[in-house]
PDB file of C-alpha atoms in Angstrom:
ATOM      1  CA  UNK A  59      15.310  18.082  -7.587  1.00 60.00           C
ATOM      2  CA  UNK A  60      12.827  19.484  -4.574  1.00 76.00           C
ATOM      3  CA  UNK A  61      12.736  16.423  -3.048  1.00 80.00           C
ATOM      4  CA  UNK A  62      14.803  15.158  -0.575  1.00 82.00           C
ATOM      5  CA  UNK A  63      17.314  12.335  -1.295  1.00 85.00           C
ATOM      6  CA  UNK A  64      15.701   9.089  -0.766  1.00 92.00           C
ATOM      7  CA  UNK A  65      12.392   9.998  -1.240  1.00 96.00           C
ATOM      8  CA  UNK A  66       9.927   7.575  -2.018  1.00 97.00           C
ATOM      9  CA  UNK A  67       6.358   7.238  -3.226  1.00 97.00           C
ATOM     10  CA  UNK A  68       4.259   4.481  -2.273  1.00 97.00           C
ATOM     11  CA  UNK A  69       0.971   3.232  -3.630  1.00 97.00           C
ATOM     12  CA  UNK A  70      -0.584  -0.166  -1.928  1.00 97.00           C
ATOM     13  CA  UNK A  71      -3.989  -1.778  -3.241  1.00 97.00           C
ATOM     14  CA  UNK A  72      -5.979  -4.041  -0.615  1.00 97.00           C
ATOM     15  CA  UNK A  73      -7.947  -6.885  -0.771  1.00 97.00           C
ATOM     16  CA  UNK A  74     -11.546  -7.408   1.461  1.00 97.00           C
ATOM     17  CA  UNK A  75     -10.307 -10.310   3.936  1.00 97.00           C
ATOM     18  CA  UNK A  76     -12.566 -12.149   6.772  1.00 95.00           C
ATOM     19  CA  UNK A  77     -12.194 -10.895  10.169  1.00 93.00           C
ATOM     20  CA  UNK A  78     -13.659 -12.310  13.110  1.00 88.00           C
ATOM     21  CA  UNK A  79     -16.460 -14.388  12.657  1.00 86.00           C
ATOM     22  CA  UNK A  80     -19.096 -12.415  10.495  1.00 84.00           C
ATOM     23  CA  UNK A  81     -16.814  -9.297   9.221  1.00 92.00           C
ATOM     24  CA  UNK A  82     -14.351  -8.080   7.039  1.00 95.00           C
ATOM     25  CA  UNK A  83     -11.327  -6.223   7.133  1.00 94.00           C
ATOM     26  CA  UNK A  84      -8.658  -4.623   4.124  1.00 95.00           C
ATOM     27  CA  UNK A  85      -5.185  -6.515   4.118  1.00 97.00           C
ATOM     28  CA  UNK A  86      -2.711  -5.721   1.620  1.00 97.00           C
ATOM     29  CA  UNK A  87      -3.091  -7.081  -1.728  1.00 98.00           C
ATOM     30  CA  UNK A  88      -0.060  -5.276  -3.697  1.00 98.00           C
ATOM     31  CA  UNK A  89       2.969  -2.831  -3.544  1.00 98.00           C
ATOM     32  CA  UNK A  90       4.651  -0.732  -5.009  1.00 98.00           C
ATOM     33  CA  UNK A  91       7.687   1.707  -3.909  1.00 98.00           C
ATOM     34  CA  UNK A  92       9.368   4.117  -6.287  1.00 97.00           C
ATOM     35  CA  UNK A  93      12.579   6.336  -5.653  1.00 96.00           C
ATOM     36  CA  UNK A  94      10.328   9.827  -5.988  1.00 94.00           C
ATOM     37  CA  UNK A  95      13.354  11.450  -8.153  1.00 92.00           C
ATOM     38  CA  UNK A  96      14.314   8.916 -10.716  1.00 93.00           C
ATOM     39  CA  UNK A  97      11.096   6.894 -10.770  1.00 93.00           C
ATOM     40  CA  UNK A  98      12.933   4.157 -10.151  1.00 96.00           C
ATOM     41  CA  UNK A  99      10.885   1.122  -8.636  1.00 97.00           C
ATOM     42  CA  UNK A 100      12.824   0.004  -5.283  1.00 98.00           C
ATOM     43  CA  UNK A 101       9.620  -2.465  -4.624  1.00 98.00           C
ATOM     44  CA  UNK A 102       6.698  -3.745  -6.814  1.00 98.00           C
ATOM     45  CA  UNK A 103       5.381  -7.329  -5.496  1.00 98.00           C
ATOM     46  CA  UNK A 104       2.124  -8.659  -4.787  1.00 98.00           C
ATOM     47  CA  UNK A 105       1.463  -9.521  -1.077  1.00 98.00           C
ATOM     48  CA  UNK A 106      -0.522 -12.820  -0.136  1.00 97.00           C
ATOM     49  CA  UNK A 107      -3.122 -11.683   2.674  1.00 96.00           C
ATOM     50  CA  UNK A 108      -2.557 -13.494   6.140  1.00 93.00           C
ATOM     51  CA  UNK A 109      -6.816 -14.083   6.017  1.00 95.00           C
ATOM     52  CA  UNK A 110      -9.251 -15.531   3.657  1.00 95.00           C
ATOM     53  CA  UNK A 111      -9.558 -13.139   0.712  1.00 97.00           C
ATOM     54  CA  UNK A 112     -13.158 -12.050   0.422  1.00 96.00           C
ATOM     55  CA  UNK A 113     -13.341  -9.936  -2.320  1.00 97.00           C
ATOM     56  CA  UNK A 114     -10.023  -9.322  -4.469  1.00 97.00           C
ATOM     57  CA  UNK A 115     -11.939  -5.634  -5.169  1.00 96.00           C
ATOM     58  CA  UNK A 116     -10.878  -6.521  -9.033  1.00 95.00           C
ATOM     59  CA  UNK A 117     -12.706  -3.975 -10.798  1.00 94.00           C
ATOM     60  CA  UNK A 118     -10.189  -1.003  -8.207  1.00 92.00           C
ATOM     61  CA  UNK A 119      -7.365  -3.128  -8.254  1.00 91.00           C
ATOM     62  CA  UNK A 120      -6.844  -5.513 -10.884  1.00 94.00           C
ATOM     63  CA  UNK A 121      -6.188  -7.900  -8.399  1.00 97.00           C
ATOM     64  CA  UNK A 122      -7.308 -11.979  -8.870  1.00 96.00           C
ATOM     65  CA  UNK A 123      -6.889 -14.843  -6.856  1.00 96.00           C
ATOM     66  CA  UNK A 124      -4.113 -16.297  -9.301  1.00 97.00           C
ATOM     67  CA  UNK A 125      -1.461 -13.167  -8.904  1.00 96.00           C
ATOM     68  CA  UNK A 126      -2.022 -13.600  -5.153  1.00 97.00           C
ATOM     69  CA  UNK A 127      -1.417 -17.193  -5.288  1.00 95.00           C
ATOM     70  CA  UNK A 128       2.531 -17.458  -5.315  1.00 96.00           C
ATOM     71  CA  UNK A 129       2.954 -14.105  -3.745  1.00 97.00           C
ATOM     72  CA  UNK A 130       5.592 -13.414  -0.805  1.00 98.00           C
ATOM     73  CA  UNK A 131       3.495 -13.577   2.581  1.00 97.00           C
ATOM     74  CA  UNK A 132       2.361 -10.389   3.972  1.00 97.00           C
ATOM     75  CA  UNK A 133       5.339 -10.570   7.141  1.00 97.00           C
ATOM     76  CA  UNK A 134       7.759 -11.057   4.252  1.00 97.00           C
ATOM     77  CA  UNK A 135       6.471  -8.200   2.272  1.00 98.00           C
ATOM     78  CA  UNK A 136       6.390  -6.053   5.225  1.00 97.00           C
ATOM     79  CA  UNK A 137       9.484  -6.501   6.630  1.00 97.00           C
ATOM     80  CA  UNK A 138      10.794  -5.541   3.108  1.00 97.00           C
ATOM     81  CA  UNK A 139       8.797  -2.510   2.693  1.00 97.00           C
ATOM     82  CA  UNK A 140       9.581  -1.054   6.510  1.00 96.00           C
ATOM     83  CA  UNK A 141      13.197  -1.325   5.572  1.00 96.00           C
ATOM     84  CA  UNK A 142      12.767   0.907   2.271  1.00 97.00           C
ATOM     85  CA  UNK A 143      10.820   3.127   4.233  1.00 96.00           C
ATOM     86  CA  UNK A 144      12.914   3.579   7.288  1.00 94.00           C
ATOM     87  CA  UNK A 145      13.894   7.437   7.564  1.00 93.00           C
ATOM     88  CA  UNK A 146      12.511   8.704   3.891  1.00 95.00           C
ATOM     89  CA  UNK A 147      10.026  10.682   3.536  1.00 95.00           C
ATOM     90  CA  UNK A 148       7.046   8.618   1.464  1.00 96.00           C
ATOM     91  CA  UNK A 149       4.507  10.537  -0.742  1.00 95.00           C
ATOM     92  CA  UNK A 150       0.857   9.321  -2.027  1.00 94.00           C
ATOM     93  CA  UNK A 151      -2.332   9.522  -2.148  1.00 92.00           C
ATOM     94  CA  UNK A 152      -4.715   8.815   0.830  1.00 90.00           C
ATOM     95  CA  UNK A 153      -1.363   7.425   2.574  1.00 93.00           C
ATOM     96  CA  UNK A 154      -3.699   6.933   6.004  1.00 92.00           C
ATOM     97  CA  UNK A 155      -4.898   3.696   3.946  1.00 93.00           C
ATOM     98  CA  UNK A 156      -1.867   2.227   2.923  1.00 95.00           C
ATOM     99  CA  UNK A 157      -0.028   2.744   5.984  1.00 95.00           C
ATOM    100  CA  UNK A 158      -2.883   0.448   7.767  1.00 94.00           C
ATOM    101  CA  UNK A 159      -2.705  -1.740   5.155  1.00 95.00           C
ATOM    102  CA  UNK A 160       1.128  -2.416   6.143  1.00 96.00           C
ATOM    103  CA  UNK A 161       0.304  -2.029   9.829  1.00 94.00           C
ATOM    104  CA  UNK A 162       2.400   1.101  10.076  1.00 91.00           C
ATOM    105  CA  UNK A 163       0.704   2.334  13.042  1.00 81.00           C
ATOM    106  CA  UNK A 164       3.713   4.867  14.360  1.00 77.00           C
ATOM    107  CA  UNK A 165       5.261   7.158  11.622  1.00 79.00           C
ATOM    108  CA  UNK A 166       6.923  10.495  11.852  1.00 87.00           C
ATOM    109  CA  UNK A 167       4.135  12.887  10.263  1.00 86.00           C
ATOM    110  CA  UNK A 168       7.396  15.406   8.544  1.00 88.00           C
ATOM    111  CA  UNK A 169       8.186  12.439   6.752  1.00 92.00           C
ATOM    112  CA  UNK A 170       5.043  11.748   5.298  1.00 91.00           C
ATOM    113  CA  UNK A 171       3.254  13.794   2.181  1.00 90.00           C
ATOM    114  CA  UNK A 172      -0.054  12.673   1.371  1.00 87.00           C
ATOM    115  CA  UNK A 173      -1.394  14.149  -2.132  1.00 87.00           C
ATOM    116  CA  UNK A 174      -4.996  14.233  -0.663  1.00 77.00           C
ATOM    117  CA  UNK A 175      -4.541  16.705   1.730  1.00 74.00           C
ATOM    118  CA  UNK A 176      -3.669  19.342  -1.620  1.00 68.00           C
ATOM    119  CA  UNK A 177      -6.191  21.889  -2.904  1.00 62.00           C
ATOM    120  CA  UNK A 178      -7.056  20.294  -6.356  1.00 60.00           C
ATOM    121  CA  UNK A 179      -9.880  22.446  -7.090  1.00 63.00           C
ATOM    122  CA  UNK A 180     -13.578  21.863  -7.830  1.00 70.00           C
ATOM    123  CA  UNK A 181     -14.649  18.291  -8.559  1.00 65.00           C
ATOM    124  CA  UNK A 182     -15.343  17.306 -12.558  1.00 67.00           C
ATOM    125  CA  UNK A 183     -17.865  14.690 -12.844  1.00 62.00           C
TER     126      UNK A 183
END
């Protein structure tokens, strides 16, 4: 394999949740963390939001009030996901979103690939 041992690819999907007293905020709605060489999932759990959900943003991420509903809270989650992530190098797509989602504020920018930034070509409608 290219990759190095342990890495991981991460994909979160967020839900629209109220923040302060007339706005609105993304929290983390889902996750999902596979081993980036064996596909492997090491983490696949839906997160309950801290805040009112809004808008579970169904129609982008299949998300409904009723998967949400029994779902570990989002410290539990985290805590969870920061210790598979600890040291590996994480690949995804537009990771900028997800790591705010998980409140990932400080992360080592050689251990992070981010699909977006590749040249995929011209845009097909």
């Amino acid at each position: 394999s290219v990759l190095p041992a342990g890495a991981v690819a991460l994909d979160c999907e967020m839900v629209k949740v109220a923040h302060g007293r007339s706005g609105e905020r993304f929290a983390l709605g889902h996750c999902c963390i596979l081993d980036a060489s064996t596909e492997e999932p090491l983490y696949d759990s839906y997160v309950k939001p801290d805040a009112r959900v809004t808008d579970y943003l169904t129609r982008y991420s299949g998300l409904t009030e009723a998967v949400l509903r029994d779902a570990p809270t989002f410290a539990e989650a985290r805590a969870e996901i920061c210790r598979l992530l600890e040291g590996r190098l994480v690949i995804g797509h537009g990771l900028e979103n997800d790591f705010k989602a998980l409140q990932l504020t400080r992360r080592d920018p050689a251990l992070t690939a981010d699909t977006r930034s590749l040249a995929w070509g011209p845009r097909i409608s």
